[in-house]
Coordinates of C-alpha atoms in Angstrom, one line a residue:
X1 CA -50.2 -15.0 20.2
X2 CA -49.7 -11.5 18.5
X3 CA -47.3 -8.9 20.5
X4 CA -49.6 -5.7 22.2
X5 CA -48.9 -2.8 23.8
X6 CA -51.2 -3.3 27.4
X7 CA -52.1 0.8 27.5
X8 CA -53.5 0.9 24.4
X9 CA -56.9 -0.9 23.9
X10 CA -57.5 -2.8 21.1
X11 CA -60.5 -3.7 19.1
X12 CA -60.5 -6.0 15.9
X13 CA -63.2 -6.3 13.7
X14 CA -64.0 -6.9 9.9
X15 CA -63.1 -4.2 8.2
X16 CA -66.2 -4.9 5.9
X17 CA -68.1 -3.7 9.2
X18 CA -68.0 -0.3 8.6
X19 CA -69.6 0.0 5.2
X20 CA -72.3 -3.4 5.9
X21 CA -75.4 -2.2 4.7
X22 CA -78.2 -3.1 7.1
X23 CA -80.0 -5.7 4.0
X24 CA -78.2 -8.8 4.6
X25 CA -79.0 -10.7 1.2
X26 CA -77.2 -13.7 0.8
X27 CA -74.7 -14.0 -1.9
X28 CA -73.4 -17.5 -1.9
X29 CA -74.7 -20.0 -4.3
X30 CA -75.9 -22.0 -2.0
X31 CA -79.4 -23.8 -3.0
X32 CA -81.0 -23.6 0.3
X33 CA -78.6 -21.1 2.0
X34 CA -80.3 -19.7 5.4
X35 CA -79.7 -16.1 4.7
X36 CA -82.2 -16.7 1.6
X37 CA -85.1 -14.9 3.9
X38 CA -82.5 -12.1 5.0
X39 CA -83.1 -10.5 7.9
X40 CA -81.6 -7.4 9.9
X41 CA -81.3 -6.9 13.4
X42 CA -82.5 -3.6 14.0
X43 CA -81.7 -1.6 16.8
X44 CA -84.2 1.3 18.3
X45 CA -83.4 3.6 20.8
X46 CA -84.9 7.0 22.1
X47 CA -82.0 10.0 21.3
X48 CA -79.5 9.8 24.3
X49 CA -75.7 11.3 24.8
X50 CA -74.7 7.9 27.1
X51 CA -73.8 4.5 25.9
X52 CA -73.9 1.0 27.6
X53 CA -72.2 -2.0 27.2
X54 CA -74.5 -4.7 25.6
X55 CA -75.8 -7.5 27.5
X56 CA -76.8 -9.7 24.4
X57 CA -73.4 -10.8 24.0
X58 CA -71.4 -13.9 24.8
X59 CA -67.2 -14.4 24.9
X60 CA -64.9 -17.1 24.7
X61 CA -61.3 -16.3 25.8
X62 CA -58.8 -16.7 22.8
X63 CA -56.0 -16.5 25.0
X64 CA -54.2 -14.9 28.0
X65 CA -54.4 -11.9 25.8
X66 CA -57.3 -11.4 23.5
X67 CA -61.2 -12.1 24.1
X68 CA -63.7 -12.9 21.7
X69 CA -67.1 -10.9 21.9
X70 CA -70.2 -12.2 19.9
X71 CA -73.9 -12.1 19.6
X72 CA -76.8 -12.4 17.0
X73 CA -76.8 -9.0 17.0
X74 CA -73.5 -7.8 16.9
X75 CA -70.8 -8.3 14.7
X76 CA -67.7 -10.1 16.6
X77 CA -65.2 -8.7 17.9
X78 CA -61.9 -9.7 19.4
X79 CA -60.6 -7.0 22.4
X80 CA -57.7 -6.8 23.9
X81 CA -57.7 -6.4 28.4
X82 CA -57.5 -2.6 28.0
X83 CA -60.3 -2.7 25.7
X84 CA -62.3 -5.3 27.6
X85 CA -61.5 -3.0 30.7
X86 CA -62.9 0.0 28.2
X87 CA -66.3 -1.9 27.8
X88 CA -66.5 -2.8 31.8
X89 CA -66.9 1.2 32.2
X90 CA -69.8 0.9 30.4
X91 CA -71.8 -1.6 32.4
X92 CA -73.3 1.5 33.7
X93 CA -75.0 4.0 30.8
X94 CA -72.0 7.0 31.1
X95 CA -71.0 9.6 28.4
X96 CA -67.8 9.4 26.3
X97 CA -65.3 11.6 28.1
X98 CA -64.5 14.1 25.7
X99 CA -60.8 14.0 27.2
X100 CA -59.8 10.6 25.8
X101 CA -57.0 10.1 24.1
X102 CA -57.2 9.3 20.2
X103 CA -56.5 5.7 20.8
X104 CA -59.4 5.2 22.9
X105 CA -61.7 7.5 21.2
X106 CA -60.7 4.8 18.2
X107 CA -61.5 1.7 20.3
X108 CA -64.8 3.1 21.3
X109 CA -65.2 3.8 18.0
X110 CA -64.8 0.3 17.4
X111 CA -66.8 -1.0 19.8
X112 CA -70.1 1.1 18.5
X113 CA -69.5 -0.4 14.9
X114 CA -69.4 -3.4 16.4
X115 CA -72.6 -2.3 18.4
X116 CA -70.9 -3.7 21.7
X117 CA -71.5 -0.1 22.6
X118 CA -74.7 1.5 21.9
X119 CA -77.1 4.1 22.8
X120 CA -79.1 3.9 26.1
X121 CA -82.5 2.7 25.7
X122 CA -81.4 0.5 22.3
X123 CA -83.6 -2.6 21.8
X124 CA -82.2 -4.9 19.0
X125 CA -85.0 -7.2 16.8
X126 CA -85.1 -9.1 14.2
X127 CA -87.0 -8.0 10.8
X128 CA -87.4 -9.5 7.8
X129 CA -86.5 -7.5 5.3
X130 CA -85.3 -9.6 1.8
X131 CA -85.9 -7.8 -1.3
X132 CA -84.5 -11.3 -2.9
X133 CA -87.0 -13.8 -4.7
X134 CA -85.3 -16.7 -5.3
X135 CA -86.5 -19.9 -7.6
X136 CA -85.5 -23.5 -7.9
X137 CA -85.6 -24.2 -12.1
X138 CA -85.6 -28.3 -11.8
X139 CA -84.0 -28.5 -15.9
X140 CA -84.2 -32.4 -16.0
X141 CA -84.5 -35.3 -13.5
X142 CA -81.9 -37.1 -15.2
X143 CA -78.3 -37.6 -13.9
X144 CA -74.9 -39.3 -14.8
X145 CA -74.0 -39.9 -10.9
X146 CA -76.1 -42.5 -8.4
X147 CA -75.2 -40.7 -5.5
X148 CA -76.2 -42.7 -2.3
X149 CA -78.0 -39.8 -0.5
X150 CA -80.2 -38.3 -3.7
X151 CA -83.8 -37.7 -3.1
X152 CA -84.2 -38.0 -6.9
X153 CA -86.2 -40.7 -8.6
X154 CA -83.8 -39.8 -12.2
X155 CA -87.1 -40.5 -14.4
X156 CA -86.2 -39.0 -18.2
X157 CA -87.6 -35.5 -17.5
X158 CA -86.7 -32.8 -19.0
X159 CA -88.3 -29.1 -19.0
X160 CA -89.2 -27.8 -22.6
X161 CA -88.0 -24.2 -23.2
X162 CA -91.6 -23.4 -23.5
X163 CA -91.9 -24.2 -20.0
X164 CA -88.9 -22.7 -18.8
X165 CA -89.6 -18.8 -20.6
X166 CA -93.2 -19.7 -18.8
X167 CA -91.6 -20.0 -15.1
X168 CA -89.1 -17.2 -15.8
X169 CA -92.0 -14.5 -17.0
X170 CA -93.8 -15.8 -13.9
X171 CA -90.9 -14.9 -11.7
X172 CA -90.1 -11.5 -13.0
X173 CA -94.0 -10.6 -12.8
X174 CA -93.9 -12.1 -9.2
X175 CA -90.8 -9.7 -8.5
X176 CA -92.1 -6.4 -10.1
X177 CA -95.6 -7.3 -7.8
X178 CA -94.0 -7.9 -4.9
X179 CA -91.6 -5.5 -5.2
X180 CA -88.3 -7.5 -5.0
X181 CA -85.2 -6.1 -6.3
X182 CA -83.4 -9.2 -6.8
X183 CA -84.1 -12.6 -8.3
X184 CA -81.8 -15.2 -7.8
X185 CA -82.2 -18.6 -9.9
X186 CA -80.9 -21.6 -9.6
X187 CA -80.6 -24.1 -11.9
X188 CA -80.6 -27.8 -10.9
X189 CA -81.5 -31.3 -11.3
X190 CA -80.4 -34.3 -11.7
X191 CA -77.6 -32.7 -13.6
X192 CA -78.3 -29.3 -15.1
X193 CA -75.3 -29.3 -17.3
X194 CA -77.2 -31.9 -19.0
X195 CA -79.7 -29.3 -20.0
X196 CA -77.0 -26.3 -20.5
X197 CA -77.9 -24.9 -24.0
X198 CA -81.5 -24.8 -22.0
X199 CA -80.0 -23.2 -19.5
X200 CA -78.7 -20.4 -21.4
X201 CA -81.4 -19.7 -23.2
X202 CA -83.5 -19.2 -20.4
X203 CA -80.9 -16.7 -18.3
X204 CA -80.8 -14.8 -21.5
X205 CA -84.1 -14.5 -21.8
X206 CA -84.7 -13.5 -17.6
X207 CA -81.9 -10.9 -18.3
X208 CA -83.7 -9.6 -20.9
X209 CA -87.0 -9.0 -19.3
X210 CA -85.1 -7.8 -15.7
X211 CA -83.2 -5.1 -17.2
X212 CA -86.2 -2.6 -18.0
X213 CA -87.4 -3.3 -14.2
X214 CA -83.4 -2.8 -12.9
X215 CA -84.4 -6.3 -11.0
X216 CA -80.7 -7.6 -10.0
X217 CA -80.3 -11.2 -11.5
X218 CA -78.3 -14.0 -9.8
X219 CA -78.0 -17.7 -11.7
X220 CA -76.2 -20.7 -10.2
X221 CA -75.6 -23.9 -11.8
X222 CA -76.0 -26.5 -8.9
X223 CA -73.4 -29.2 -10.6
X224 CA -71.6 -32.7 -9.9
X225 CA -69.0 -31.2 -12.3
X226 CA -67.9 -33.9 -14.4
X227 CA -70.1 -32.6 -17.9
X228 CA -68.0 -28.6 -17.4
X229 CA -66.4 -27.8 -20.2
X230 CA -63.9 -25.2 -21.1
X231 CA -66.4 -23.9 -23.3
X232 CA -69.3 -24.1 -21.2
X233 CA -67.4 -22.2 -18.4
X234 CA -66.6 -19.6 -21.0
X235 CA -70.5 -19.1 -21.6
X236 CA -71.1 -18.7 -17.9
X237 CA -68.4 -16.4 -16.8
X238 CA -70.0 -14.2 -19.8
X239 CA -73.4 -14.7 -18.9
X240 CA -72.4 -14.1 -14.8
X241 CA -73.7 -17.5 -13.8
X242 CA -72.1 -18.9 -10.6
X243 CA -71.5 -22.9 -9.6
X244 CA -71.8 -25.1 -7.3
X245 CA -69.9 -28.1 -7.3
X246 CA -70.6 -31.5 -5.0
X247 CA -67.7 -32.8 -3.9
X248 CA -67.7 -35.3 -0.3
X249 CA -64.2 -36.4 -0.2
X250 CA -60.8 -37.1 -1.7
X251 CA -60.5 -40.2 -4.4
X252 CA -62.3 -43.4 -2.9
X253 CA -64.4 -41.6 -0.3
X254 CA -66.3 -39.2 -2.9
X255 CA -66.5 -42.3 -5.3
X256 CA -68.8 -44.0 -2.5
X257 CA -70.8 -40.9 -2.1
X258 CA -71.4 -40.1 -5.6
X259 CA -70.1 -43.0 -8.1
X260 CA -71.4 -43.1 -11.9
X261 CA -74.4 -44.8 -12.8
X262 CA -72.3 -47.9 -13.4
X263 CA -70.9 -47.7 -10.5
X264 CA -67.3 -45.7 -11.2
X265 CA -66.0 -43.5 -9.5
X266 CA -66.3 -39.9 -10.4
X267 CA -63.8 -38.2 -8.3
X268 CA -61.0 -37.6 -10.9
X269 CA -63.7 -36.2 -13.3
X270 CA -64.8 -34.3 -10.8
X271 CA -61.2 -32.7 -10.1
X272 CA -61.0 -31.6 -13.6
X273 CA -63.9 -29.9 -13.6
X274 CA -62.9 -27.9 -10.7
X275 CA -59.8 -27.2 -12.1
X276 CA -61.5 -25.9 -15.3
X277 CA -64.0 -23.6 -13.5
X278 CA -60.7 -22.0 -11.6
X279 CA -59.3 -21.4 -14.6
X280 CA -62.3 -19.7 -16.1
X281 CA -62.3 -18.0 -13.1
X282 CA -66.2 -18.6 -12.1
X283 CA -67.6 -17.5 -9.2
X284 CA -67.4 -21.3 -7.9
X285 CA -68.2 -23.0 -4.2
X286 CA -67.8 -26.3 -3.5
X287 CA -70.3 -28.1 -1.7
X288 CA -69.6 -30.7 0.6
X289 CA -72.6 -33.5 1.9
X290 CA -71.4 -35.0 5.3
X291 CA -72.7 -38.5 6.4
X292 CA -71.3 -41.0 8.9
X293 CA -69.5 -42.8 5.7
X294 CA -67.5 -39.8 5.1
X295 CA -67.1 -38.0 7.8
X296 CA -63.8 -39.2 8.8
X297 CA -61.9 -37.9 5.6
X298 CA -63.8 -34.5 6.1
X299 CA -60.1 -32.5 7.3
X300 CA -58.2 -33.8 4.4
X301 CA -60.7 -32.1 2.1
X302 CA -60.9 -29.2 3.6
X303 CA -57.0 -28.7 3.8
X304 CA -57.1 -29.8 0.0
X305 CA -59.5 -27.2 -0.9
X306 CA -58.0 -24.3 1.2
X307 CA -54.4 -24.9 -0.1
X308 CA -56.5 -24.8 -3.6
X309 CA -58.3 -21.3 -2.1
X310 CA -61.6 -22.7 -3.4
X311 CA -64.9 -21.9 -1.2
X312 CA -67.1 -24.2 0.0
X313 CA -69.7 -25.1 2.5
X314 CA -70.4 -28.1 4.8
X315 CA -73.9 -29.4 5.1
X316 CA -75.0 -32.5 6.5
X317 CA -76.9 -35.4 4.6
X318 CA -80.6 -36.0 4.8
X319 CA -81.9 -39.0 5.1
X320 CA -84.9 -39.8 2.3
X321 CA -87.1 -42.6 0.9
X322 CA -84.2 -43.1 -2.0
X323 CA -81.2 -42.4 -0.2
X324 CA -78.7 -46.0 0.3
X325 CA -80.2 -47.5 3.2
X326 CA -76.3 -47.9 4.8
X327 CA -76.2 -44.3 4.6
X328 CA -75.9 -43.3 8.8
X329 CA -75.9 -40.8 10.2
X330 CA -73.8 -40.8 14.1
X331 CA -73.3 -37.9 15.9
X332 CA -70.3 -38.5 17.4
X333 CA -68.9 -38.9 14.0
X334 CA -70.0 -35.4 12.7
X335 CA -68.6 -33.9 15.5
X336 CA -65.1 -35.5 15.2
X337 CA -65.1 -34.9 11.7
X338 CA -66.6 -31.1 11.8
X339 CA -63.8 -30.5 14.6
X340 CA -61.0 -32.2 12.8
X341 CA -62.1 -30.0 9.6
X342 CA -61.8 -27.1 12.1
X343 CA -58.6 -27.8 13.2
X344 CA -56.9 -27.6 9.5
X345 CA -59.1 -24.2 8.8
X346 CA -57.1 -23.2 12.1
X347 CA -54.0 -24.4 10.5
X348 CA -54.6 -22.6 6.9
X349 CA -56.7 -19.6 8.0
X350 CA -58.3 -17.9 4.9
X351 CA -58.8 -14.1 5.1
X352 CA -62.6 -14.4 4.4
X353 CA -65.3 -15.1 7.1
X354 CA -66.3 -18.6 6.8
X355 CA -69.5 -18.1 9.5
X356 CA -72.5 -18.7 6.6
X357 CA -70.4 -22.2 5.4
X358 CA -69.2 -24.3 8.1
X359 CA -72.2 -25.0 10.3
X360 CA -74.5 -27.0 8.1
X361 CA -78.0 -24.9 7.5
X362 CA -77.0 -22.5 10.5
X363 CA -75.5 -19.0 9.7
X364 CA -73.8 -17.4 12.1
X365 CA -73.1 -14.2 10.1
X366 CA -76.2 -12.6 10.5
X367 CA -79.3 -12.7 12.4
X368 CA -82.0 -14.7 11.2
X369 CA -85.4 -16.0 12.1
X370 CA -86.0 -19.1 9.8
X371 CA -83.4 -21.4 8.6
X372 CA -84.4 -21.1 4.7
X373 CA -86.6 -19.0 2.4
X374 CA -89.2 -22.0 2.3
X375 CA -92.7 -20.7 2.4
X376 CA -91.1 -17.2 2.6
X377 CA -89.9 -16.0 -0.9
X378 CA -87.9 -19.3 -2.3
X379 CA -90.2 -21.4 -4.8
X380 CA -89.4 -24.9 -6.5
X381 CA -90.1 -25.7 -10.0
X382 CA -90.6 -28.9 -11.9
X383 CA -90.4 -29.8 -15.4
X384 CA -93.7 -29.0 -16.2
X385 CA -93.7 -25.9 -14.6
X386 CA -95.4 -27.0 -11.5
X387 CA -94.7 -25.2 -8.1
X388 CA -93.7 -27.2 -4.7
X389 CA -92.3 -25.2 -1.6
X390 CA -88.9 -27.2 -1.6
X391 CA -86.6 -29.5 -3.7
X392 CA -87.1 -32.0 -1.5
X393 CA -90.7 -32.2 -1.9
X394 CA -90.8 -32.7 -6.1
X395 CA -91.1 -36.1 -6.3
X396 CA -91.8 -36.6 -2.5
X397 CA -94.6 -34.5 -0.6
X398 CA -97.8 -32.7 -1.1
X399 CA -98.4 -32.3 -5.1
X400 CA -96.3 -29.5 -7.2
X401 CA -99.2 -26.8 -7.9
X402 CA -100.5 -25.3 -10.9
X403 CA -101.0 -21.7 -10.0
X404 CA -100.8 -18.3 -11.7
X405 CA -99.6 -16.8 -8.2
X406 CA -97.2 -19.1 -7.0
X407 CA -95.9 -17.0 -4.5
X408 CA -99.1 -16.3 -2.5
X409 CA -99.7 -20.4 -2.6
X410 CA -96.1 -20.8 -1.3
X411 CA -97.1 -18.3 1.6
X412 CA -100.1 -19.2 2.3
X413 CA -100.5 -23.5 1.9
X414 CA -101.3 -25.4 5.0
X415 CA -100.1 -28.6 3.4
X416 CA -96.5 -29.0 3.0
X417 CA -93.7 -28.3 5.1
X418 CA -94.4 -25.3 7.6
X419 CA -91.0 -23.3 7.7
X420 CA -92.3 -21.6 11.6
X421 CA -89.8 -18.8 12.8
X422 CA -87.7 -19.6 15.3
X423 CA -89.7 -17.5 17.7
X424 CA -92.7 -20.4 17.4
X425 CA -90.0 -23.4 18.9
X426 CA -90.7 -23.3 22.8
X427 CA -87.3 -25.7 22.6
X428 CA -85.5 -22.9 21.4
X429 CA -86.7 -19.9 23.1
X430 CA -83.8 -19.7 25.5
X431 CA -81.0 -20.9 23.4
X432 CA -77.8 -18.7 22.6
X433 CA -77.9 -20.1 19.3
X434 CA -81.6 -19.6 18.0
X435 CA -81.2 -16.6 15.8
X436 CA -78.3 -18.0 14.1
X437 CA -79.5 -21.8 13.9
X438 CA -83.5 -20.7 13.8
X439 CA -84.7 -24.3 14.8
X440 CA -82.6 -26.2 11.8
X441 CA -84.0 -27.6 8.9
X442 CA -88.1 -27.8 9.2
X443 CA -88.1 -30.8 6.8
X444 CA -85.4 -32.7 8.9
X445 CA -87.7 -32.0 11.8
X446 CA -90.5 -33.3 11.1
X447 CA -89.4 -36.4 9.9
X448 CA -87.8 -37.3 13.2
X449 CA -90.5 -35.5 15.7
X450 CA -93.5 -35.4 13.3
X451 CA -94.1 -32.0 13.9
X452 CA -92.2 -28.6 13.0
X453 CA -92.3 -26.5 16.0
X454 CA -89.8 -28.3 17.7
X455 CA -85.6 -28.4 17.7
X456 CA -83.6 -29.9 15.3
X457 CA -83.0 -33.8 15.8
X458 CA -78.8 -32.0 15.4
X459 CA -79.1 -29.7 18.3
X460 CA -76.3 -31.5 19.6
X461 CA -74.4 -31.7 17.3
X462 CA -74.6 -27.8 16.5
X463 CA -74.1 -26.8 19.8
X464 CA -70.9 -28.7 19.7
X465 CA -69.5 -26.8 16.9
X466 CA -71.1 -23.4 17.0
X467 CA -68.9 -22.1 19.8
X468 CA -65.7 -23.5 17.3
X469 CA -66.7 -21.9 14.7
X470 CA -67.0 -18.6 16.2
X471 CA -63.6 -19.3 17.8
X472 CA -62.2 -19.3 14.4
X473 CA -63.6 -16.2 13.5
X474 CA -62.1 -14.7 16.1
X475 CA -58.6 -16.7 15.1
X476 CA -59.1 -14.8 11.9
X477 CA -59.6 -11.5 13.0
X478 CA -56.3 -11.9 15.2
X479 CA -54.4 -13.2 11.7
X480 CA -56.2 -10.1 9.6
X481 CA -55.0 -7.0 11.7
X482 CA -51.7 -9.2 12.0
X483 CA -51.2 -9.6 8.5
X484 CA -52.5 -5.7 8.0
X485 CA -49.7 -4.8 10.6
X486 CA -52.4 -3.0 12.6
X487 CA -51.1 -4.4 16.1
X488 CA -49.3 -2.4 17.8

């Protein structure tokens, strides 16, 4: 592992710590990112001059050397023995001795920012606190691609820009009422870059009606990538819109997730349109739909795209009424193929934190109580406007609503998927895991228990990867102080 000096005690953390504001808004592009009801883990405490080591923490030993210190509610940390022996002294609430030397004064430091160390009498909880609003814009139901896991019907519908400048004053009045300083849309259907000129018009026109509020705008695309363009790249970079791009696999195991209509494979179309948006230079993710049918090529992708230094996210297919009926689902399979995966992010370590990408709906960045923004501050349009409180739900689920206050009926509904906070799962009450998992998807939930206040039908499977994937984080730090020549 990395060379140490054994006096000195050592604490590696992101250096993004220090200036984290306590707001965590999610910033992927994601279209059901977890962190879309952000949350912050507040800490209160009555004044005191002592400090205590945390007990709402869990390690994993890296090595003979270094140890790994997490928790939902703080941010990890990898320690070295003289600075794990430096957080043993404070299993009892003590003073800093005023008489340390500079190195440990920095490691304590350290620890505090990484609230290992905090004040006595600190309680930590977990508030919601988004000042996001964020909006599913459903541009057409029609697509190029059959893919075998989409919950889509692909009837020819399309929303009329009338429709579209409709939703978007809706959302900005909805933001400026509720006081949100952020509105994030996304752009979907079928295949939005069917409707692009749409598209346009209507981020245009929600630019121009944020500005005079100072509302922060976000757009995504949500794309199978074979319609980009150089030219329609070009018009997103200047208009700031992001994309996502769906990719499962390399050559023949993408083309049997997600073949043409007519049944050809789309991967090399695909890989040109990736190629494009990198060269545009768009804010671009890839994300990646794992099933039992593709599982097994998962670590070949993942090595492709990191040699590539593209993003991406792994999430894990759903199963719905128009999904291919072959389509499985084995656990055993995900795990070998999430842990193979792992094994090349070991092997090609980028210098980003990839917590909020490669553990399905979980995050494990950042404290949360609910695993998505559904029936919290995320809304689903149709092409007619209509409201629903998820994608999944537009052709499939209680009826999309016509309602001048689409946000209070998202809220407040009893029919529909109930989105319950983690708190509300008696299965989870005890688990390590809940504030970063929250239960899993409610949707996927209910289908397999028939009721949403119990764990996800994957608890297994995320309990087999979560401690990996926080083992890689601490991998990472090791690399980044390495690389930064900040071990001693």
């Amino acid at each position: 592992m990395l060379p140490q000096n054994d006096r000195t005690p050592l604490v590696f953390i992101d250096s993004a710590v220090e200036n984290q504001p306590t707001n965590l808004e999610c910033d992927c592009v994601d279209c059901a990112c977890s962190l879309v009801n952000a949350v912050e883990a507040k800490a209160t405490a009555v004044p005191s001059a002592t400090l205590y080591h945390s007990t709402t923490v869990s390690t994993q030993h890296l090595d003979n050397a270094y140890t790994l210190f997490y928790g939902p509610f703080h941010e990890p940390a990898v320690l070295n023995k003289m600075a794990v022996s430096l957080l043993d002294q404070f299993a009892v609430p003590r003073p800093v001795n005023p008489a340390a030397d500079k190195d440990t004064q920095a490691a304590i430091a350290r620890l505090q920012q990484a609230r290992l160390l905090t004040p006595e009498g600190t309680r930590f909880t977990v508030q919601q606190t988004s000042q996001q609003l964020n909006a599913w814009l459903h541009v057409t139901d029609r697509c190029n691609l059959d893919c075998s896991y989409c919950y889509l019907p692909h009837l020819k519908h399309d929303m009329s820009l009338e429709t579209g400048r409709q939703i978007i004053e809706t959302l900005v009045e909805t933001a400026v009422t509720h006081n949100y300083s952020e509105l994030k849309l996304k752009y979907s259907g079928g295949e939005a870059l069917l409707r692009f000129p749409l598209v346009k018009q209507l981020h245009q026109y929600a630019q121009e009606l944020t500005q005079p509020h100072q509302i922060k705008l976000r757009g995504t695309i949500l794309s199978n990538g074979t319609l980009l363009t150089k030219t329609i790249a070009a018009e997103m970079r200047a208009l700031g819109i992001s994309l996502m791009i769906s990719l499962d696999g390399l050559g023949c195991i993408h083309d049997a997730h997600r073949p043409y209509a007519g049944g050809r494979g789309s991967f090399n179309d695909v890989q040109e349109g990736i190629a494009i948006a990198q060269n545009a230079v768009l804010n671009l993710v890839i994300s990646i739909t794992i099933s039992g049918r593709n599982a097994h090529g998962l670590a070949e992708l993942v090595r492709w795209l990191l040699t590539k230094n593209l993003r991406f996210n792994l999430n894990f297919y759903r199963e719905n009424k128009h999904s291919d009926g072959e389509l499985t689902f084995e656990d055993e399979q995900i795990i070998s193929g999430m842990l193979a995966a792992y094994k090349e992010i070991e092997q090609n370590m980028p210098d980003y934190s990839l917590l909020d990408a490669i553990v399905d709906r979980a995050n494990l960045s950042a404290p949360h109580l609910r695993t998505c923004g559904v029936g919290q501050n995320y809304m689903v349009f149709d092409h007619n406007g209509r409201v629903n409180k998820c994608q999944m739900h537009l052709y499939d689920g209680p009826p999309n609503q016509t309602t001048s206050q689409p946000l209070t009926w998202v809220q407040t509904a009893p029919e529909g998927i109930q989105n319950l906070s983690v708190e509300d799962k008696d299965e989870c009450s005890s688990c390590e895991w809940k504030y970063w998992c929250a239960g899993g998807c409610p949707l996927v939930t209910w289908q397999a228990t028939g009721t949403f206040n119990k764990r996800s039908p994957n608890c297994a499977i995320y309990k087999a990867i979560y401690p990996e994937a926080m083992r890689l984080e601490g991998l990472r730090l090791l690399q980044l102080h390495a690389d930064q020549g900040m071990v001693l």
